[in-house]
Coordinates of C-alpha atoms (C1' of nucleotides) in Angstrom, one line a residue:
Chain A
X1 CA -63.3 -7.1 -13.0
X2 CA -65.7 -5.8 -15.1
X3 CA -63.7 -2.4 -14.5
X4 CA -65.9 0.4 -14.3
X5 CA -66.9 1.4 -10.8
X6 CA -69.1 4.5 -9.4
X7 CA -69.0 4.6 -6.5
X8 CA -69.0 7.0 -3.2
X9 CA -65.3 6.7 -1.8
X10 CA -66.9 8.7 1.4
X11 CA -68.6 6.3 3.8
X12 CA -67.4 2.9 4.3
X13 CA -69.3 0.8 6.0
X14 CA -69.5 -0.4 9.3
X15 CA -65.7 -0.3 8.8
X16 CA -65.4 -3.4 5.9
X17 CA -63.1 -1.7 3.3
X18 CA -64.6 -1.8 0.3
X19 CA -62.1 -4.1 -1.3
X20 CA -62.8 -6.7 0.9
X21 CA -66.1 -6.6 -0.1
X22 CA -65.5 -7.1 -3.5
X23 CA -63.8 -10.5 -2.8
X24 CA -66.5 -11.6 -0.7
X25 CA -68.3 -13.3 -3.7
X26 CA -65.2 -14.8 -4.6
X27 CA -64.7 -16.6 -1.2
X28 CA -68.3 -17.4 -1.0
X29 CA -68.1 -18.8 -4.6
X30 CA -64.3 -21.4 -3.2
X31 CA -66.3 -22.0 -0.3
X32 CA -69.7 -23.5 -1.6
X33 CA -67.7 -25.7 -3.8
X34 CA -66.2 -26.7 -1.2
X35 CA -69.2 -27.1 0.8
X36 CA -70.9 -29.3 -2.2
X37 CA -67.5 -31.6 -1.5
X38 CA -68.5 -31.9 2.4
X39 CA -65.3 -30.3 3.2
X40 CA -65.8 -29.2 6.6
X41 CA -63.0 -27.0 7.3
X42 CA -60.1 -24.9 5.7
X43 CA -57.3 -22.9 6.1
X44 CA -56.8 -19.9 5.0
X45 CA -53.9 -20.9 2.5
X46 CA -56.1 -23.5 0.8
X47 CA -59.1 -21.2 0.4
X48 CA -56.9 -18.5 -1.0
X49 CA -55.5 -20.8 -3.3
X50 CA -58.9 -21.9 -4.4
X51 CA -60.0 -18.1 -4.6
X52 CA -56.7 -16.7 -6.6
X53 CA -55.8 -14.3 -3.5
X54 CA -53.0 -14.1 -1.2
X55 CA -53.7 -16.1 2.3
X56 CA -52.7 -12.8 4.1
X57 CA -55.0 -10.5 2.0
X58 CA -57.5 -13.5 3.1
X59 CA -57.2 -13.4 6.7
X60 CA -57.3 -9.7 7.1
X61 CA -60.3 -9.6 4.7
X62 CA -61.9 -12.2 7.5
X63 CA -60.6 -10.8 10.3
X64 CA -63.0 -6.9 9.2
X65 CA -65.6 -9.8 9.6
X66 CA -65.1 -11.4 13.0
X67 CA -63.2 -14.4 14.2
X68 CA -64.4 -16.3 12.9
X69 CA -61.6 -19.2 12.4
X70 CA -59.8 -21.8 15.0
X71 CA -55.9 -21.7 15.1
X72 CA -54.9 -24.4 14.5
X73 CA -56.7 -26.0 12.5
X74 CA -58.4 -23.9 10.0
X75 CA -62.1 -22.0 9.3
X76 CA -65.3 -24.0 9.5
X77 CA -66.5 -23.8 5.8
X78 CA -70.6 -24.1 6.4
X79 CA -69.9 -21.6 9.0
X80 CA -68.0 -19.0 7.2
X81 CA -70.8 -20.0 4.2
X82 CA -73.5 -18.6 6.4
X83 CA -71.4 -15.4 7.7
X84 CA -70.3 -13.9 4.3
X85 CA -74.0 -14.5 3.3
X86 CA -75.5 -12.6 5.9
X87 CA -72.7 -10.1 5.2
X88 CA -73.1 -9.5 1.5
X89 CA -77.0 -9.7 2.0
X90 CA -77.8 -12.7 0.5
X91 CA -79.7 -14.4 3.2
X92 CA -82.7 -12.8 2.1
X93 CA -83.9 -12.7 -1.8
X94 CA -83.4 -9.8 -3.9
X95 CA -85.9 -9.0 -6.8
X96 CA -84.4 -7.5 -9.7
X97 CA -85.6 -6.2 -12.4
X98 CA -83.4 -6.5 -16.3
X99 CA -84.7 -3.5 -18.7
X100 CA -83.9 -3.9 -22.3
X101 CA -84.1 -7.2 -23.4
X102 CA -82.0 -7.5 -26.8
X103 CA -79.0 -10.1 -27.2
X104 CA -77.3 -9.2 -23.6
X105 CA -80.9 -8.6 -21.5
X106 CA -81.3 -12.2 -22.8
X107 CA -78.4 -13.5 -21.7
X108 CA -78.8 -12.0 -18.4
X109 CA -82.2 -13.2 -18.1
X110 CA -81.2 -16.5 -19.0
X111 CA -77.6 -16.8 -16.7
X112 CA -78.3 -19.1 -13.6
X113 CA -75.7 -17.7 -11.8
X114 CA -78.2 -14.8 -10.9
X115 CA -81.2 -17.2 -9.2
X116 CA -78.5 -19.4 -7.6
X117 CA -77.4 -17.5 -5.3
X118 CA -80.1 -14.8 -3.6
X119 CA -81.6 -13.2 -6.6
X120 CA -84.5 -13.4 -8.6
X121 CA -85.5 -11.7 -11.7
X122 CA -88.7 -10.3 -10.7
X123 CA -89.3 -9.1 -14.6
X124 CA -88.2 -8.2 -18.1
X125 CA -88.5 -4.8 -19.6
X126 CA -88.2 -3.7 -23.1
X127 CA -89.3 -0.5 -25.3
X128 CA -90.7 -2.4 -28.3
X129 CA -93.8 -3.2 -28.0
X130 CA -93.4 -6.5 -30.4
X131 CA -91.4 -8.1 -27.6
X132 CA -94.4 -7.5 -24.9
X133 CA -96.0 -10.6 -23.4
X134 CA -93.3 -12.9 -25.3
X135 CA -91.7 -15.3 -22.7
X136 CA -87.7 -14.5 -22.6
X137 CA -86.1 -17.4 -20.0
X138 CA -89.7 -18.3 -18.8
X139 CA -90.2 -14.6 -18.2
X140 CA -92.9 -12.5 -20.1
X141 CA -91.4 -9.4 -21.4
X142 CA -93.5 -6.5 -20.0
X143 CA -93.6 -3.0 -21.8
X144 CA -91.7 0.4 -20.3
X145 CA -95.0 1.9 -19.9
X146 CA -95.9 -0.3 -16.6
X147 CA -92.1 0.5 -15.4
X148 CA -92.9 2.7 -12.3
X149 CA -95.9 -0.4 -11.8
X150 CA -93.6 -2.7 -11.5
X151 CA -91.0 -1.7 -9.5
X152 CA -93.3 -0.3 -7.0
X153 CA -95.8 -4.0 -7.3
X154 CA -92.8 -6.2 -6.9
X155 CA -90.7 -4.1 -3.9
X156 CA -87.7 -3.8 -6.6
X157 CA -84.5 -2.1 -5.4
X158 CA -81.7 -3.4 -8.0
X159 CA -82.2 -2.6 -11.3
X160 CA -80.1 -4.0 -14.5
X161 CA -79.7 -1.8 -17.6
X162 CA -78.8 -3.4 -20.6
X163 CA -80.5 -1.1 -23.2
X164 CA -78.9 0.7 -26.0
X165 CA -76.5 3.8 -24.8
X166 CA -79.0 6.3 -25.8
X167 CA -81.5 5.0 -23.8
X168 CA -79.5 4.2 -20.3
X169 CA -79.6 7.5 -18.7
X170 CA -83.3 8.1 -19.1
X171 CA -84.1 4.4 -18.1
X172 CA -82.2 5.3 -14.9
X173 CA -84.1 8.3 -14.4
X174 CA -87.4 6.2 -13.9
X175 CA -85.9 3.8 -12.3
X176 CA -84.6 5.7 -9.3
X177 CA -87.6 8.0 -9.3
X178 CA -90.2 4.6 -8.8
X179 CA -87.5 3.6 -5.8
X180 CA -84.4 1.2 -7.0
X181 CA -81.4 2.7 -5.1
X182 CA -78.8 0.1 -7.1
X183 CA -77.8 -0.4 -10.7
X184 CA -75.9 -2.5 -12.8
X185 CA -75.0 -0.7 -15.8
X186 CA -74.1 -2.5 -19.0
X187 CA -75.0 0.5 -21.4
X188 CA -71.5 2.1 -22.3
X189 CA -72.7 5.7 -20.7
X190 CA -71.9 7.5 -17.8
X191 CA -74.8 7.6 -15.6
X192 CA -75.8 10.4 -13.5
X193 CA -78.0 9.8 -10.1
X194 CA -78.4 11.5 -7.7
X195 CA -76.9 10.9 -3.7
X196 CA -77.8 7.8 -2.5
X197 CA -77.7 5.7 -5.2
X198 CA -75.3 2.9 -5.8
X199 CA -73.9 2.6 -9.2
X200 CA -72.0 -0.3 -10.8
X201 CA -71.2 -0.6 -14.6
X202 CA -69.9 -3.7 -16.4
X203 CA -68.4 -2.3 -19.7
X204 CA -67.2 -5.0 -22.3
X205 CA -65.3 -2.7 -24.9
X206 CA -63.7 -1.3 -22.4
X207 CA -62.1 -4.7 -20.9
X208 CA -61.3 -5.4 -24.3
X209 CA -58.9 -1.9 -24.5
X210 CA -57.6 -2.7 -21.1
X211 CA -56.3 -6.1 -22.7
X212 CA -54.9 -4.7 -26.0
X213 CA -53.1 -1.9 -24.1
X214 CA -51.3 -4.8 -22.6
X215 CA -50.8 -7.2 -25.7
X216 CA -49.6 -4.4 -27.5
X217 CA -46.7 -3.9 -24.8
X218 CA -46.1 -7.1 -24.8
X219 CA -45.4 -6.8 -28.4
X220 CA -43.2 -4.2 -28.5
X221 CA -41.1 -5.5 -26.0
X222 CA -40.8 -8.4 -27.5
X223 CA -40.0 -6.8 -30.5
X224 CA -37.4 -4.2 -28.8
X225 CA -35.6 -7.1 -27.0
X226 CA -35.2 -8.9 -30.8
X227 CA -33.9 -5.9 -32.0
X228 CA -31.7 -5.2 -28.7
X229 CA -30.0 -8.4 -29.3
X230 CA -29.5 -8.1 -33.1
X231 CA -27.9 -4.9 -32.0
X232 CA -28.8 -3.0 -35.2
X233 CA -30.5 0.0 -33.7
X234 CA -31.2 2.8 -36.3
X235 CA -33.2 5.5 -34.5
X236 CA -35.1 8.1 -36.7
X237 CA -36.0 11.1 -34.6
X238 CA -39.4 12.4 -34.7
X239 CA -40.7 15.5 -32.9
X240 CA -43.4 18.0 -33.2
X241 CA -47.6 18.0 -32.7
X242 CA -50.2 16.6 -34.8
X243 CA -51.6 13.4 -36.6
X244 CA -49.0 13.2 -38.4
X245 CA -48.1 9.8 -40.3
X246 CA -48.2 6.1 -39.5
X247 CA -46.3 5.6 -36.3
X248 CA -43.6 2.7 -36.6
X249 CA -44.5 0.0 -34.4
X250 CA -41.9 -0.7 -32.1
X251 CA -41.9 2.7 -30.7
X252 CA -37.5 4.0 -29.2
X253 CA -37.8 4.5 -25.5
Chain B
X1 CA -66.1 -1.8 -13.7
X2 CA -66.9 -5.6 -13.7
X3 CA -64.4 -6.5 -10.5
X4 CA -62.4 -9.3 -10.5
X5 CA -58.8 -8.6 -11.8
X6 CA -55.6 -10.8 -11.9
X7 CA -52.9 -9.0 -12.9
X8 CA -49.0 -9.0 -12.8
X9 CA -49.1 -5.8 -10.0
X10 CA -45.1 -6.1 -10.7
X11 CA -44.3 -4.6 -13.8
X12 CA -45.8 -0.8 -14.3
X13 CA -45.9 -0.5 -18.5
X14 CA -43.9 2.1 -19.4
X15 CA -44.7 4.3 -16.5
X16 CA -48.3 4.6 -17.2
X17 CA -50.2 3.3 -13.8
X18 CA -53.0 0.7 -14.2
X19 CA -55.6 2.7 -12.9
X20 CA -55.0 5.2 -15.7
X21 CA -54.6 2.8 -18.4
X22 CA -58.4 1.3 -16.9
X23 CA -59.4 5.1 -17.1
X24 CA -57.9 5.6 -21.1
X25 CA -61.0 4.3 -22.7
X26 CA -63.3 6.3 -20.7
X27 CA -61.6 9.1 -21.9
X28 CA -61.6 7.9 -25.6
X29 CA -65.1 7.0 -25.5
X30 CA -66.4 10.9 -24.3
X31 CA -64.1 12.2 -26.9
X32 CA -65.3 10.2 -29.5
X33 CA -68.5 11.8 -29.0
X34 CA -66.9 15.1 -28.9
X35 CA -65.5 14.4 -32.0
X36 CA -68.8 13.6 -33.4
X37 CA -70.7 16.8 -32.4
X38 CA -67.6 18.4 -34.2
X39 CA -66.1 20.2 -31.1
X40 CA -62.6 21.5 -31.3
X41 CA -61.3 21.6 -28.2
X42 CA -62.3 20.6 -24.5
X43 CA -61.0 21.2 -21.1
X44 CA -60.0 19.1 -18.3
X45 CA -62.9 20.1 -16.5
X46 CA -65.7 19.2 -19.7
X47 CA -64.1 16.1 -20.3
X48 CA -63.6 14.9 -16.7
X49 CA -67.8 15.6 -16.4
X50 CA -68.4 13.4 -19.2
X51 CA -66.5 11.2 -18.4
X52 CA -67.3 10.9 -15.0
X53 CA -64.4 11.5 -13.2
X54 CA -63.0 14.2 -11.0
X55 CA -60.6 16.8 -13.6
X56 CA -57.4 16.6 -11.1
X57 CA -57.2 12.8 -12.1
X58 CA -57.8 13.1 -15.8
X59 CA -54.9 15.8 -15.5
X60 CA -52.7 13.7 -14.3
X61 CA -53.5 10.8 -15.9
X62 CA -53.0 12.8 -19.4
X63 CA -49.7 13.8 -18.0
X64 CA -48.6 10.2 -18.4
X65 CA -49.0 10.0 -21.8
X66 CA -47.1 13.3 -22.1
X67 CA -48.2 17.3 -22.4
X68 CA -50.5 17.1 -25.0
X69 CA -53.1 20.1 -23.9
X70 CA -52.5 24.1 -24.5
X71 CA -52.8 25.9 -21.3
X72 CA -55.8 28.7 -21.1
X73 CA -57.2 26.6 -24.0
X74 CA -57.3 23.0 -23.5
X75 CA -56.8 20.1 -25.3
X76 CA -57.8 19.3 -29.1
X77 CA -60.0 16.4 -29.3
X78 CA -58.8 14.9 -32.2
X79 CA -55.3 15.0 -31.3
X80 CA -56.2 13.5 -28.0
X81 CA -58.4 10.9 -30.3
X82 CA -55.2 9.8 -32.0
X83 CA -53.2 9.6 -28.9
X84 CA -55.1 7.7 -26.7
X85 CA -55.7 5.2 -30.0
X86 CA -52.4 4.8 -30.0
X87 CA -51.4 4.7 -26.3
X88 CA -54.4 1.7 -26.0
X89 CA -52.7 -0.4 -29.2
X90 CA -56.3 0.8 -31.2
X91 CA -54.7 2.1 -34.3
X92 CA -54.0 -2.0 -35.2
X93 CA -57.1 -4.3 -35.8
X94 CA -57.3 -6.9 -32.8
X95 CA -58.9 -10.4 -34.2
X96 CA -60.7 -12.0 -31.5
X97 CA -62.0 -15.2 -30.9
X98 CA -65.6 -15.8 -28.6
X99 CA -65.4 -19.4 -27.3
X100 CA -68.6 -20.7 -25.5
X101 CA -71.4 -19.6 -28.1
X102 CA -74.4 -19.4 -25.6
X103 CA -76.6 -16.9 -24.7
X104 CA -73.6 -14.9 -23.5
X105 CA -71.3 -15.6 -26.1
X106 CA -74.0 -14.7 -28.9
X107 CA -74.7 -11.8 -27.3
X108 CA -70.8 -10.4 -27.5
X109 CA -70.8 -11.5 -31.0
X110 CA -73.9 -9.1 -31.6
X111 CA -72.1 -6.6 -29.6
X112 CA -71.6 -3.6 -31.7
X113 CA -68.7 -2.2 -29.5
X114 CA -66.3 -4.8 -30.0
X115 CA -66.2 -4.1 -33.9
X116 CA -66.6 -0.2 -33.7
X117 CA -63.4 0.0 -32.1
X118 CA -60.0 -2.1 -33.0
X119 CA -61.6 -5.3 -32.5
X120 CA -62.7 -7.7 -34.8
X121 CA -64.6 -11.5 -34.2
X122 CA -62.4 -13.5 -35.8
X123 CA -64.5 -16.4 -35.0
X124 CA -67.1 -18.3 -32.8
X125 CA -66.3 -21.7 -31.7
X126 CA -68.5 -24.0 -29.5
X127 CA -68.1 -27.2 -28.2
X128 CA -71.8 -28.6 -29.3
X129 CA -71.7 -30.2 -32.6
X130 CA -74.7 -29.2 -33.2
X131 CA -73.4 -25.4 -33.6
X132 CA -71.3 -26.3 -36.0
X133 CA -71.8 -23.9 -39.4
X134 CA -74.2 -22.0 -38.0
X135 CA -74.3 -18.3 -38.3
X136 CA -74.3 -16.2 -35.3
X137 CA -74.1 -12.8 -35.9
X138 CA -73.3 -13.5 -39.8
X139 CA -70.1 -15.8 -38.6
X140 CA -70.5 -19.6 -38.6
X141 CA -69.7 -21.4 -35.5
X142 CA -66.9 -23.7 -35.8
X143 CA -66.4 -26.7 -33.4
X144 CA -63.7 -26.6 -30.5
X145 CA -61.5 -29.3 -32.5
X146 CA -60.2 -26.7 -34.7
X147 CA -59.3 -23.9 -31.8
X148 CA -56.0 -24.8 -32.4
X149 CA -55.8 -24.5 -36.1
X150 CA -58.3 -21.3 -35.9
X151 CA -56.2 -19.1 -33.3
X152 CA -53.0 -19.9 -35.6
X153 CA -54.8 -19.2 -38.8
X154 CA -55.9 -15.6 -37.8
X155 CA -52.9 -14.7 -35.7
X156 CA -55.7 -14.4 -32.9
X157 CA -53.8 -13.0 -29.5
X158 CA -57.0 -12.2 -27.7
X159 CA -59.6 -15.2 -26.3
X160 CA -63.0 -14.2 -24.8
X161 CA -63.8 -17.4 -22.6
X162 CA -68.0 -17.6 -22.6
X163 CA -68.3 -21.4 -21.8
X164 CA -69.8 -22.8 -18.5
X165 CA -67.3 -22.6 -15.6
X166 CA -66.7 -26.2 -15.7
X167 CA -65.2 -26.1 -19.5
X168 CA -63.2 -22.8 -18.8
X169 CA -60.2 -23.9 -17.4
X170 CA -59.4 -26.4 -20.1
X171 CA -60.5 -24.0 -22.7
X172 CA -58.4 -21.6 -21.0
X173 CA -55.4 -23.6 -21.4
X174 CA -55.9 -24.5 -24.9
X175 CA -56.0 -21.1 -26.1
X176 CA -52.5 -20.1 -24.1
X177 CA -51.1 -23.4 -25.8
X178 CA -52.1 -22.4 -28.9
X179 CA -50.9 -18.7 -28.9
X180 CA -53.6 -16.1 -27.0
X181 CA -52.1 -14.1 -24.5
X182 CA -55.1 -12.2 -23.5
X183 CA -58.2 -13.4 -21.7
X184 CA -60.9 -11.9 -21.1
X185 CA -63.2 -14.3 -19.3
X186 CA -66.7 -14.4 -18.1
X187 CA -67.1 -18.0 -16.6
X188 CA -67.1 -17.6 -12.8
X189 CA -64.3 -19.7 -11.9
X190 CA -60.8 -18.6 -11.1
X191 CA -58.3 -19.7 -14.3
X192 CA -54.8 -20.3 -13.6
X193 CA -52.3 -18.8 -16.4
X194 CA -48.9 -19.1 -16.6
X195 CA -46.8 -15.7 -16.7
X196 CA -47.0 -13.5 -18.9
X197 CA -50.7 -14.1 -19.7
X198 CA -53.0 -11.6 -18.8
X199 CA -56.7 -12.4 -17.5
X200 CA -59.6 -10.2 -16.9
X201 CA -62.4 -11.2 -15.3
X202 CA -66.2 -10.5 -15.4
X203 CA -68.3 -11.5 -13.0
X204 CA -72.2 -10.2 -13.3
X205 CA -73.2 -12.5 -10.1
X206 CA -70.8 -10.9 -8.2
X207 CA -71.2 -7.2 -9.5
X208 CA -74.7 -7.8 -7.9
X209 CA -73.6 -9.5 -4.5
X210 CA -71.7 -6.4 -3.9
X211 CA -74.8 -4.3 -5.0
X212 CA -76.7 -6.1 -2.5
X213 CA -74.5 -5.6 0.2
X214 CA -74.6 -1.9 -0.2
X215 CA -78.5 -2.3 -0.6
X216 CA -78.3 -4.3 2.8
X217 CA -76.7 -1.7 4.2
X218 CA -78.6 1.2 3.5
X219 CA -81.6 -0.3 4.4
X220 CA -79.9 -1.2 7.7
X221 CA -78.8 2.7 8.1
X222 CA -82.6 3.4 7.3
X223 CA -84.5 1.2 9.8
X224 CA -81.7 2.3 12.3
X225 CA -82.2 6.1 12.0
X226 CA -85.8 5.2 12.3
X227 CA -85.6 3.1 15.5
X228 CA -83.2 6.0 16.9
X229 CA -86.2 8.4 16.2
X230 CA -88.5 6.3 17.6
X231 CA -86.1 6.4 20.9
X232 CA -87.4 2.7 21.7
X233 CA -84.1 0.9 22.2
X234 CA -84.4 -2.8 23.2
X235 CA -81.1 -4.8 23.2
X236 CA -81.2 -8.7 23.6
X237 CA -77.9 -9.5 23.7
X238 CA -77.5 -12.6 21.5
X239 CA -73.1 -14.1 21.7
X240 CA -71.8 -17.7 21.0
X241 CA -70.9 -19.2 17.7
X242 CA -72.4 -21.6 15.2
X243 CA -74.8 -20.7 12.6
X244 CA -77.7 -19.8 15.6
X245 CA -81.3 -18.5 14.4
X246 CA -82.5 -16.1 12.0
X247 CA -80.5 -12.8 12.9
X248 CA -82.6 -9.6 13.2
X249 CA -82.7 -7.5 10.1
X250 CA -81.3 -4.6 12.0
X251 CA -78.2 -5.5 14.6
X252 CA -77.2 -3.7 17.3
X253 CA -74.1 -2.0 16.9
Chain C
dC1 C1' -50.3 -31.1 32.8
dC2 C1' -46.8 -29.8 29.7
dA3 C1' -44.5 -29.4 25.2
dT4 C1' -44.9 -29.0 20.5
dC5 C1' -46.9 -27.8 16.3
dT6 C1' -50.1 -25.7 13.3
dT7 C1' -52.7 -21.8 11.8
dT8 C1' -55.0 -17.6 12.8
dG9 C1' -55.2 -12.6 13.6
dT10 C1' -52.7 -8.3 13.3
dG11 C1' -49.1 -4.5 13.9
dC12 C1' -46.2 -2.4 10.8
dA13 C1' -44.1 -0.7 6.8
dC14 C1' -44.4 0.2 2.1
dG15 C1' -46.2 1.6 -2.3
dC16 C1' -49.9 3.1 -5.3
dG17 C1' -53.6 6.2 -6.2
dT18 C1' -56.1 10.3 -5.3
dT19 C1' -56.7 15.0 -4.3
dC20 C1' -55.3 19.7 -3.3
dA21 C1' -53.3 23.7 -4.5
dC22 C1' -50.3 26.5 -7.1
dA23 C1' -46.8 27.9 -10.3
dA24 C1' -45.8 27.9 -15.2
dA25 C1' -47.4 28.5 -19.7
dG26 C1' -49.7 30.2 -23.2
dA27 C1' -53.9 32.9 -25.4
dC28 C1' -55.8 37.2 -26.0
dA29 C1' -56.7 42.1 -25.6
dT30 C1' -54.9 46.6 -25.4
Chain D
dA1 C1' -44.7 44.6 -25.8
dT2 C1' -47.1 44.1 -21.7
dG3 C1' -50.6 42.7 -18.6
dT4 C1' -54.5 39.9 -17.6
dC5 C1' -56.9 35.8 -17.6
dT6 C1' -57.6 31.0 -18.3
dT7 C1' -56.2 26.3 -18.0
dT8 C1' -52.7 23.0 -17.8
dG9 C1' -49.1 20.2 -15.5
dT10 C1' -47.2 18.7 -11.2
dG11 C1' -45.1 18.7 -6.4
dA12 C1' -46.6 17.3 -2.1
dA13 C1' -49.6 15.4 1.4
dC14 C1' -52.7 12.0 2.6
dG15 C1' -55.2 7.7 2.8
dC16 C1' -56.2 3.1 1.4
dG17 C1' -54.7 -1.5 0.2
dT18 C1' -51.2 -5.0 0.3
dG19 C1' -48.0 -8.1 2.1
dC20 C1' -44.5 -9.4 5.6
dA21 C1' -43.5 -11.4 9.6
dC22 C1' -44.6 -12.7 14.2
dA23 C1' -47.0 -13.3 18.5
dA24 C1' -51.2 -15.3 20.3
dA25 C1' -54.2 -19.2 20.5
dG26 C1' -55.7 -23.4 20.3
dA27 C1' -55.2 -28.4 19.0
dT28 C1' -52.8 -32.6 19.6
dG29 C1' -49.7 -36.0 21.6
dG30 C1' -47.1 -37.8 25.3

DNA sequence: CCATCTTTGTGCACGCGTTCACAAAGACAT
DNA sequence: ATGTCTTTGTGAACGCGTGCACAAAGATGG
């Protein structure tokens, strides 16, 4: 998961935990490909095979939902493809709006993944004026000025940020003053908004820490089993505060 | 934080919960600016704010890595610099290899994060031939055939998988084969690893299906209060299964 | 109609993460 | 040296999420 989340741990709604809801996509995602194969039903082991989640974690996730399967044989797939859809929202089409159109804003503007399934990017936004009326996925790219315009015109209420860091918190700002109440942040910031307002961030760099943390632990312990079974173990004490020199890379204890 | 996660929830790494090590490089990002403007020291309560997080947590979560603050001061920011580096496996350079050079995959290699901070694009390989030698982000794409010979070459540990989801899996399991032990993957399909592998996942389509459900609901809490002020209450009582009609936007109870 | 078999739905226990609240520790002034 | 004041570090309580294990429910066959 893109890792970061902000998010108020207060209300939870109408009782669906919240980390149900963030596997929701991930069923709907097993269960259209199974849909596209004319499958027409499924247990709950094969679908939480298909979704890489436990079937128990699955049918309690369901069961916040409804009952909505038949023991004994299984849940009916176009079925539970309509519920989860009305549940997550996606039965009706969501305009969203992508500010800051550089590499990323591109590749966002561009992903399919965002018009398959309930969304449509309602318009492009970008600071520099070069990039105004230039076509970016089909898409002219409109200027920040006509912001508050557009959001109001086109009934916007999800917002994407994918500016530079400098300029996330004060695109949010307008945003949430012309009316969106949801962002996706991909600007490595901390956003600040006010009540209200839901906030996700997607944060690359950061996945990428998460993921050397673990290599590197992976390395030392591979390294402090080797030297556990040469059985050589010469352990230099170090002690006291400070940067003080290169640290030795397999680290005792 | 994009969502999806697969992670061994067995072993805990030296006693250092996942949830804090997901929280490190928030930390070492605010700090970083700190160290920029020059500031000394900072307390739990300054960084927590900028970081976004409540100052009881980051506490605690420092008191993993040790007691590296001065009570009635604080703690030093450089110090805390070096140690979180260290703790995340930041003070080594990371080579890393983008596979799927698309709009996605060019925009990661034009990410400035990934460079500022341990990591280092070792190389872009693609699949279409017609990639081949071109420069993306001053690196020339190389074709998948050598992926093997690449990740060995450059002692590459860490993949980023940016290919369509149909490619993934198979790209997945050529990069384990040929060494990578880290994944960080952004095709929307589920990849199998064997242990010992970690994988994380983002997902943009499915940070903005859980968006919309929280949009979905707090429209739903909005057109409720306003039919409860209106004091106009009409329930048709609608039960039976099967994908039935167009449901109202706003359900009763 | 009854028995058997499959699969759901869930009560329960456990462990992790969060938060509160406070004692311990050190800085600083006198 | 002593007292005061600030801020850390952490014990303890609580709540959420997960997974086990089983009873309930329905399908299916005789």
């Amino acid at each position: 998961m893109a890792t970061g989340r902000t998010h108020r741990p207060a209300t939870r709604s109408r009782g669906i935990p919240e980390a149900t809801v963030a596997r929701l996509p991930l069923y709907l995602r097993a269960l259209t490909a199974l849909s596209e194969r004319s499958v027409p039903t499924v247990s709950s082991e094969e679908l939480a095979a298909a979704a890489g989640v436990n079937s128990a974690k699955l049918r309690k996730d369901f069961s916040y939902l409804g009952s909505y399967g038949t023991r004994g044989v299984g849940y009916d797939v176009e079925y539970l493809v309509y519920q989860i859809s009305r549940e997550l929202g996606l039965t009706q089409d969501w305009p969203v709006v992508i500010v800051g159109i550089g590499n990323l804003g591109a590749a966002l503007a561009n992903y399919g993944g965002f018009a398959s399934r309930g969304f449509r990017v309602a318009a492009l936004i970008d600071a520099d004026p070069a990039m105004a009326g230039k076509p970016v996925a089909g898409i002219p790219v409109q200027h920040t000025d006509d912001l508050e315009k557009i959001i109001k015109d086109n009934g916007v209420s999800i917002g994407v940020i994918a500016t530079p860091a400098g300029a996330a918190q004060q695109v949010c700002e307008r945003l949430v003053a012309a009316g969106v109440t949801s962002i996706l942040n991909f600007a490595p910031t901390v956003l600040s908004v006010p009540d209200g307002v839901d906030v996700r961030k997607v944060d690359l760099s950061i996945e990428l820490q998460i993921l050397a943390f673990h290599e590197q632990r992976k390395a030392g312990e591979e390294a402090l089993a080797l030297a556990e079974a040469e059985a050589v173990v010469e352990v230099s004490e170090e002690s006291g505060k400070g940067p003080d020199g290169d640290v030795p890379a397999v680290m005792p204890a």
